[in-house]
Coordinates of C-alpha atoms in Angstrom, one line a residue:
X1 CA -6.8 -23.4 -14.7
X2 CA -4.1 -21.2 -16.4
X3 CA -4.5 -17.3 -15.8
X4 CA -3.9 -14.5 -17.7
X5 CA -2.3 -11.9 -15.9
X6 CA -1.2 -8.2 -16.1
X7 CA 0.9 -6.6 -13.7
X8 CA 0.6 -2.7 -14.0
X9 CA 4.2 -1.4 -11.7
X10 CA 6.5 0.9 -11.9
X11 CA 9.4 0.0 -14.2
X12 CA 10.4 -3.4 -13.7
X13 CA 14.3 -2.8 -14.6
X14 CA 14.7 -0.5 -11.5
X15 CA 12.7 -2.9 -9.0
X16 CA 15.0 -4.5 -6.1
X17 CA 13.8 -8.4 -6.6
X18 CA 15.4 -8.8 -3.1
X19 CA 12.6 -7.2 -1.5
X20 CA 9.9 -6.3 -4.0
X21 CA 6.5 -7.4 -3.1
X22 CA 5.5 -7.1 -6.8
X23 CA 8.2 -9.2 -7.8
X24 CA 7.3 -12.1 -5.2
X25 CA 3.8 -12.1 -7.3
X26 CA 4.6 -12.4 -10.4
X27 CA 7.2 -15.3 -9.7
X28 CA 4.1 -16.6 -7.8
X29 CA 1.7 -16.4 -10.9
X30 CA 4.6 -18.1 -13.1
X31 CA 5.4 -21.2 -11.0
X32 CA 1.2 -21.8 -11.3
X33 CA 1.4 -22.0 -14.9
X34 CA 0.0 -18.6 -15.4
X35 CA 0.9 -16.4 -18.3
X36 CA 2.2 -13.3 -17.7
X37 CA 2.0 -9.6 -19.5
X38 CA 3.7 -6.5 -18.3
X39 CA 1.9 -3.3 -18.9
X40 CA 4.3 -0.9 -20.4
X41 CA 4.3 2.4 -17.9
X42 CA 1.5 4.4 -19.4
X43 CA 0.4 1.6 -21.5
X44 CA -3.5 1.8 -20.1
X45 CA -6.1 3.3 -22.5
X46 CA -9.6 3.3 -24.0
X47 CA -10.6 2.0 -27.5
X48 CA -13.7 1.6 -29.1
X49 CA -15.1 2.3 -25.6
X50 CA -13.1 -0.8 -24.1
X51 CA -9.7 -0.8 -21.9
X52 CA -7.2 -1.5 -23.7
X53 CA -3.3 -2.0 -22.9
X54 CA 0.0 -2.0 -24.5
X55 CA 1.4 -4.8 -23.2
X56 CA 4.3 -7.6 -23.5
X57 CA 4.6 -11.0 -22.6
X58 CA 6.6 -11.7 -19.5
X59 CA 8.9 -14.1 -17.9
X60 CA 10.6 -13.7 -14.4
X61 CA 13.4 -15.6 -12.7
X62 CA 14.9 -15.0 -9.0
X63 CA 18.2 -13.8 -10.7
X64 CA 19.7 -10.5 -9.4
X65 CA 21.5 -10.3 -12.8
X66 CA 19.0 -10.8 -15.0
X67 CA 15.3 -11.1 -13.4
X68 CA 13.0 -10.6 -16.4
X69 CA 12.6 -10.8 -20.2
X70 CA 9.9 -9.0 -22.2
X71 CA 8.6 -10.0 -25.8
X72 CA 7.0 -7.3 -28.4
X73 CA 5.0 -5.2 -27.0
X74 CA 1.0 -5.3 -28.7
X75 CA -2.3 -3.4 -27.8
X76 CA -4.9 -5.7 -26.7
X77 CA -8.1 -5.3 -24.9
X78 CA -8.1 -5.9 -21.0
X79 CA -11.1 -8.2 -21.1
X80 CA -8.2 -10.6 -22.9
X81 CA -6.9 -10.8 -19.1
X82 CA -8.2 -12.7 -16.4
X83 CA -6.7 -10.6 -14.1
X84 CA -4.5 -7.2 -13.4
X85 CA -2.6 -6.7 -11.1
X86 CA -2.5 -2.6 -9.6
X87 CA 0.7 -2.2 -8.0
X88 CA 2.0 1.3 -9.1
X89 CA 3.6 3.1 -5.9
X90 CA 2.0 6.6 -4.9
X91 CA 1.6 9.7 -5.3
X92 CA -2.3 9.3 -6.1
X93 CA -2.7 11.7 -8.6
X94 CA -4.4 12.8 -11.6
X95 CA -2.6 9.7 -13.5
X96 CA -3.5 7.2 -11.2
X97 CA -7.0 8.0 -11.2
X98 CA -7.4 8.0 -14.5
X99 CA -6.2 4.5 -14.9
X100 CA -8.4 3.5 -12.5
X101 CA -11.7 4.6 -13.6
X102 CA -10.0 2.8 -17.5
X103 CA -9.7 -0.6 -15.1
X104 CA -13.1 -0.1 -13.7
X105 CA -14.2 -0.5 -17.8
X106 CA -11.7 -3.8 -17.9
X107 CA -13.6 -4.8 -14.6
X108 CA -17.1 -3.8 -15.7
X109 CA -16.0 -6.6 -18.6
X110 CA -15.3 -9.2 -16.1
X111 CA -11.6 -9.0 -15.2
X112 CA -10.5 -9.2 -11.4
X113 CA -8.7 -6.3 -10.5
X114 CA -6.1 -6.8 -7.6
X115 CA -7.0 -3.8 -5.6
X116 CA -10.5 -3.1 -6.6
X117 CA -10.2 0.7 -8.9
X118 CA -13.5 2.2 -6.4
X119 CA -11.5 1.3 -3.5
X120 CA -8.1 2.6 -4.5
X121 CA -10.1 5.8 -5.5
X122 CA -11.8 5.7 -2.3
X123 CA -9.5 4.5 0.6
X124 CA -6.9 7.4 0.8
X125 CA -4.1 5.6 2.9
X126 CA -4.0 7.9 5.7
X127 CA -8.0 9.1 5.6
X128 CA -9.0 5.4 5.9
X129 CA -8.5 4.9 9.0
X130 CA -10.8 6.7 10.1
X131 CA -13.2 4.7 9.1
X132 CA -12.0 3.2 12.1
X133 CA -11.9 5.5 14.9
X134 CA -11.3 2.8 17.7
X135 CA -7.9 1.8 16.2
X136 CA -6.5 5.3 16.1
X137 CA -5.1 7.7 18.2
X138 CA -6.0 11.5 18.4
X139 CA -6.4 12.3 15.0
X140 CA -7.2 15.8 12.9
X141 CA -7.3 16.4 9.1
X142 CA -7.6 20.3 8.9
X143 CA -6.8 23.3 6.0
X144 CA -7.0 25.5 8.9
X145 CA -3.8 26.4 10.6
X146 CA -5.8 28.3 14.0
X147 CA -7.3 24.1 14.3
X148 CA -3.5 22.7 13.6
X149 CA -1.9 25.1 16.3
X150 CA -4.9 24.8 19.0
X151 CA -4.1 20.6 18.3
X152 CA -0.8 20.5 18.7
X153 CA -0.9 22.6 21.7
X154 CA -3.5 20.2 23.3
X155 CA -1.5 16.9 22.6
X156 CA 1.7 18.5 23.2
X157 CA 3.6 16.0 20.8
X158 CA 2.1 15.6 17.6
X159 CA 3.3 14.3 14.1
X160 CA 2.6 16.6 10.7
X161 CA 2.0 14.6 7.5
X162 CA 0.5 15.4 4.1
X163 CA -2.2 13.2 2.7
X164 CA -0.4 11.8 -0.5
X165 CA 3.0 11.2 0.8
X166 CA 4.8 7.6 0.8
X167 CA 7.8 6.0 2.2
X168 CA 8.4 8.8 5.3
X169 CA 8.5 11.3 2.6
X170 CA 7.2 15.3 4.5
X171 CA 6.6 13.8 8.2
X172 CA 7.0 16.4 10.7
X173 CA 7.7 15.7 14.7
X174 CA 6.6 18.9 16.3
X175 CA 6.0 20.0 19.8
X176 CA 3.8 22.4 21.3
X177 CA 5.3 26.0 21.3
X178 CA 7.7 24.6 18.2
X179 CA 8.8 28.0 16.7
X180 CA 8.7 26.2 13.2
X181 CA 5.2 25.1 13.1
X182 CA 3.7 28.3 11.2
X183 CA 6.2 27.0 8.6
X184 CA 5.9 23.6 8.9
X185 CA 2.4 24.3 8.4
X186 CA 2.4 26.5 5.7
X187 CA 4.8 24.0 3.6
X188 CA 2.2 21.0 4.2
X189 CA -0.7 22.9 3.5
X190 CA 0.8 24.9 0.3
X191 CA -0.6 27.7 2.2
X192 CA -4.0 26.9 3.4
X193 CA -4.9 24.9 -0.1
X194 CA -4.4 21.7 1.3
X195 CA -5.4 19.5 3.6
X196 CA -2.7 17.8 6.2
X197 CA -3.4 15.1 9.1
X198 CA -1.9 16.1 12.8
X199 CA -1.7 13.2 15.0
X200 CA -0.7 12.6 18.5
X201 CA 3.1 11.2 18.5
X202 CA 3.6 7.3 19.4
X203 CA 6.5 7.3 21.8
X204 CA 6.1 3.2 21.0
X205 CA 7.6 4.0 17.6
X206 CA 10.8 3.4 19.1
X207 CA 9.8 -0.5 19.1
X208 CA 9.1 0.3 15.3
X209 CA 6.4 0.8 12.8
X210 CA 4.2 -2.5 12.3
X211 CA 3.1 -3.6 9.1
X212 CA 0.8 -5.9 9.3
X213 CA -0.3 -7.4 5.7
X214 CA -4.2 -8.4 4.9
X215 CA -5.0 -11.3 2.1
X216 CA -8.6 -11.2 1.5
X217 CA -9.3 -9.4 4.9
X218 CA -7.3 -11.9 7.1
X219 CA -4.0 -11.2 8.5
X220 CA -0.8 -13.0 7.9
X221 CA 0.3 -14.0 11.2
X222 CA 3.4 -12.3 11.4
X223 CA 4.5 -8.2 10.8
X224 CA 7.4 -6.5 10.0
X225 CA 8.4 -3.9 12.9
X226 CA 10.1 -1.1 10.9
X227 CA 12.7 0.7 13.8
X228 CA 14.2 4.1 13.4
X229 CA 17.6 4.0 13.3
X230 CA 19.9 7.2 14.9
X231 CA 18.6 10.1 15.5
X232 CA 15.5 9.2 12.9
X233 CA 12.1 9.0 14.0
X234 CA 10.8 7.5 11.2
X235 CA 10.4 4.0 10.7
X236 CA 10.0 3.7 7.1
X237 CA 12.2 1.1 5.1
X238 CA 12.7 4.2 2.6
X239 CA 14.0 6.6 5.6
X240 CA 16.9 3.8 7.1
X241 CA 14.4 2.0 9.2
X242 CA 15.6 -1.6 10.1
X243 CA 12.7 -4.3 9.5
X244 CA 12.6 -6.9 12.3
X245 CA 9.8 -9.8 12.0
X246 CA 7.5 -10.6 14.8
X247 CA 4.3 -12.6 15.6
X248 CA 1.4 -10.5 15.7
X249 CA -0.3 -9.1 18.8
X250 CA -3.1 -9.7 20.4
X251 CA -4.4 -6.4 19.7
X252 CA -2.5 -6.3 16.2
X253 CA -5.0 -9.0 15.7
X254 CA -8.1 -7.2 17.6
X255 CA -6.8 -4.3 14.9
X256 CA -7.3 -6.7 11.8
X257 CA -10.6 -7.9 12.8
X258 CA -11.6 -4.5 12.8
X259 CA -10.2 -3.8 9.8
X260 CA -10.6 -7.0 7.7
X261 CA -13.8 -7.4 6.8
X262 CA -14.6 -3.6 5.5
X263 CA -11.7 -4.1 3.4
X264 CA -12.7 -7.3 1.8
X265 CA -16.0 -5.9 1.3
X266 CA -14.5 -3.2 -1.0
X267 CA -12.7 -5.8 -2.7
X268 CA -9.3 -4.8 -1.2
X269 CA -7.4 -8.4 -1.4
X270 CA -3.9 -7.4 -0.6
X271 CA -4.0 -4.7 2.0
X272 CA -0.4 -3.1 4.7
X273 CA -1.7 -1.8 8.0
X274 CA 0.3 0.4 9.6
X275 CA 0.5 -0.3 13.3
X276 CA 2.6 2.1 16.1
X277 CA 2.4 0.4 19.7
X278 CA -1.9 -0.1 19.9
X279 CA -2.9 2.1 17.2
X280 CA -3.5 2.1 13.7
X281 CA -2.0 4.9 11.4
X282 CA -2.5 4.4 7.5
X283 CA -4.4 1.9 5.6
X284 CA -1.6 0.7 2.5
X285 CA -3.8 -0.3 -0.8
X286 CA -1.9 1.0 -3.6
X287 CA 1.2 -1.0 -3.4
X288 CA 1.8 -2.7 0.1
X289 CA 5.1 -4.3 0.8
X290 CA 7.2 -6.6 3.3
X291 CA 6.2 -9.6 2.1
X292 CA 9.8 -10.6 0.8
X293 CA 11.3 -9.5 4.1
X294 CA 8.5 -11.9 6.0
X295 CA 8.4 -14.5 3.8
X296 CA 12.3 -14.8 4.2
X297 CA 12.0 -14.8 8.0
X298 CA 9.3 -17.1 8.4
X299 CA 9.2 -19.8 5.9
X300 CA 6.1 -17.8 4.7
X301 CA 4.5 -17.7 1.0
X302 CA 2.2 -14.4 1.3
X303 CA 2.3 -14.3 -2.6
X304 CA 0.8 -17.6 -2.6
X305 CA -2.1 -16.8 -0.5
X306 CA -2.8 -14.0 -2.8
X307 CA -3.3 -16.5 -5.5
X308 CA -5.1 -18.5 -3.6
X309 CA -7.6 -15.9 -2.9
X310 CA -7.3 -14.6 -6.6
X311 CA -7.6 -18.0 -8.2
X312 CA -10.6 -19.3 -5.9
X313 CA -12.4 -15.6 -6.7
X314 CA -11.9 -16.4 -10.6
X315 CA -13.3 -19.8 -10.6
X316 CA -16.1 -18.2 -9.1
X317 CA -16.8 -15.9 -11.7
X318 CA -16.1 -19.1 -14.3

C-alpha cells in the first residue's frame, strides 16, 4: 500500500547523498511507490489544535549533480501523512522539543513517527545508557567539579564530554593531575550550571568507535568501526575518523540484546549504538548514520529494513 511520507532534516541542498543516512531513506520510500513531502526547516506548527506542516512534494535520484526536486510548498495537516520521518541532527534544544511535543499531536492523530517524539524527549544520547549499567564502563554525570576531580583522579584516564554535543564536538582526554582540568571543567560545565559525563578512557578506541545500527530493536549484522586518525583520539566521521566495516561481535551482539528490546518498547525503530572495545557509550536516536557506508560494504539495504518495519507497523494500525 502506497505511503505518505514526511521527512523533517536538515536542509536537503547541503546533505552529502554519498553518505547520508537520510538520503538512503527517502530513495528507499520512492522505489516502494511511496509519495514523498519534505518539511520545509521550521515548517512544523499547530492549527486549529492539529499539527500542521509546510511542506512540498518530493522527488529523489542517486545523482551527485542534481539529487532532488521540490514542488510548491502548502500547509497541510500532519494526520494527511502516514508517516514522518524525524531526522534533524542535534543539538536537542528548545527547537527540537518543541517539534516534538507538535509530532506527539500528529501521532496522537494516528501517524507513525520514525523516532517515537516521548523517546527522543526522553533518551538523551549519552544519559541513555545508563539505563544500561552492565554495558558501560565507569561512568559519572556531575555539576560538581570536587565529584569530577575526585573521578578523574580515581580512574586515572578519563574522557570529558558535555551532554548535547554531536559529531566529537567538546570531548576532552584528560589525566589525573592534568593542570587544565579546573578549565576544562569550568568550560563544560558553563561554570557549575551544567551538567557534564566523565567517563573512564577506552584505550580500545584505537581499534575504533563501533556503531552498531538497531531496526526495530535488532541489530544489523555488521558495524562501522570509526578509527582516529593521527594524533586524534576521536573516532568520529566528523573529527577525520576512517570508517572500516566489520561483522559484529559476540559481545557487540550480547550489547544489542541488552539494548534492543527497551528500545523498541519506546518505539525507537532506527536506533546507532556507540560501541568502544566491550562497552557501550551513547545511545544515537535523533539522527543515526553509517548506513550508506555499510550498506556499500556489504551488499546491505538497512533503509529497506526500516521500511520493512515501518510498512508492517502501518498495516497494523490499517
Amino acid at each position: 500500500m502506497p505511503l505518505h511520507v514526511a521527512m523533517v532534516m536538515d536542509p536537503i541542498g547541503s546533505i552529502k547523498i554519498a553518505k547520508d543516512t537520510s538520503f538512503a531513506m527517502l530513495l528507499e520510500a520512492q522505489s516502494r511507490g511511496h509519495s514523498l513531502h519534505y518539511v520545509v526547516p521550521g515548517g512544523l506548527g499547530v492549527a486549529g489544535g492539529r499539527a500542521v506542516a509546510r511542506c512540498v512534494p518530493l522527488v529523489v535520484a542517486e545523482d551527485p549533480d542534481s539529487w532532488y526536486r521540490l514542488g510548491a510548498a502548502q500547509t497541510r495537516p500532519l494526520a494527511e501523512m502516514d508517516v514522518v520521518l524525524m531526522r534533524p541532527d542535534p543539538p536537542v534544544d528548545a527547537a527540537y522539543l518543541h517539534d516534538t511535543h507538535i509530532l506527539g499531536l500528529a501521532q496522537a492523530e494516528g501517524v507513525l513517527v520514525v523516532n517515537d517524539p516521548r523517546g527522543l524527549r526522553d533518551l538523551n544520547e549519552k544519559l541513555a545508557t545508563l539505563l544500561f549499567p552492565q554495558c558501560c564502563p565507569p561512568t559519572l554525570v556531575s555539576r560538581d567539579f570536587a565529584a569530577l576531580r575526585t573521578f578523574v583522579a580515581e580512574q586515572g584516564h578519563c574522557v570529558l564530554k558535555p551532554l548535547d554535543g554531536m559529531g566529537g564536538r567538546s570531548i576532552f582526554q584528560v589525566r589525573a593531575g592534568d593542570p587544565n582540568l579546573n578549565v576544562i571543567l569550568e568550560t563544560l560545565t558553563e561554570g557549575g550550571r551544567h551538567l557534564a559525563l566523565a567517563q573512564r578512557f577506552l584505550p580500545e578506541i584505537r581499534e575504533g568507535d563501533k556503531r552498531i545500527l538497531l531496526v526495530d530493536g535488532e541489530p544489523v549484522p555488521y558495524c562501522l568501526a570509526r578509527i582516529p586518525q593521527g594524533d586524534e583520539f576521536r573516532g568520529n566521521l566528523a573529527a577525520g575518523g576512517r570508517g572500516e566495516g566489520r561483522p559484529l561481535s559476540d559481545r557487540d551482539r550480547w550489547i544489542a540484546a541488552q539494548v534492543g528490546p527497551e528500545l523498541r518498547k519506546r518505539g525507537m525503530l532506527f536506533v546507532g549504538l556507540d560501541v568502544i572495545g566491550d562497552y557501550l557509550t551513547e545511545i544515537n536516536v535523533t539522527s543515526p548514520t553509517c548506513a550508506r557506508e555499510l550498506d556499500k560494504q556489504f551488499g546491505l539495504n538497512i533503509a529497506g529494513q526500516l521500511f520493512d518495519a515501518i510498512e508492517a507497523r502501518c498495516a497494523q494500525r490499517s
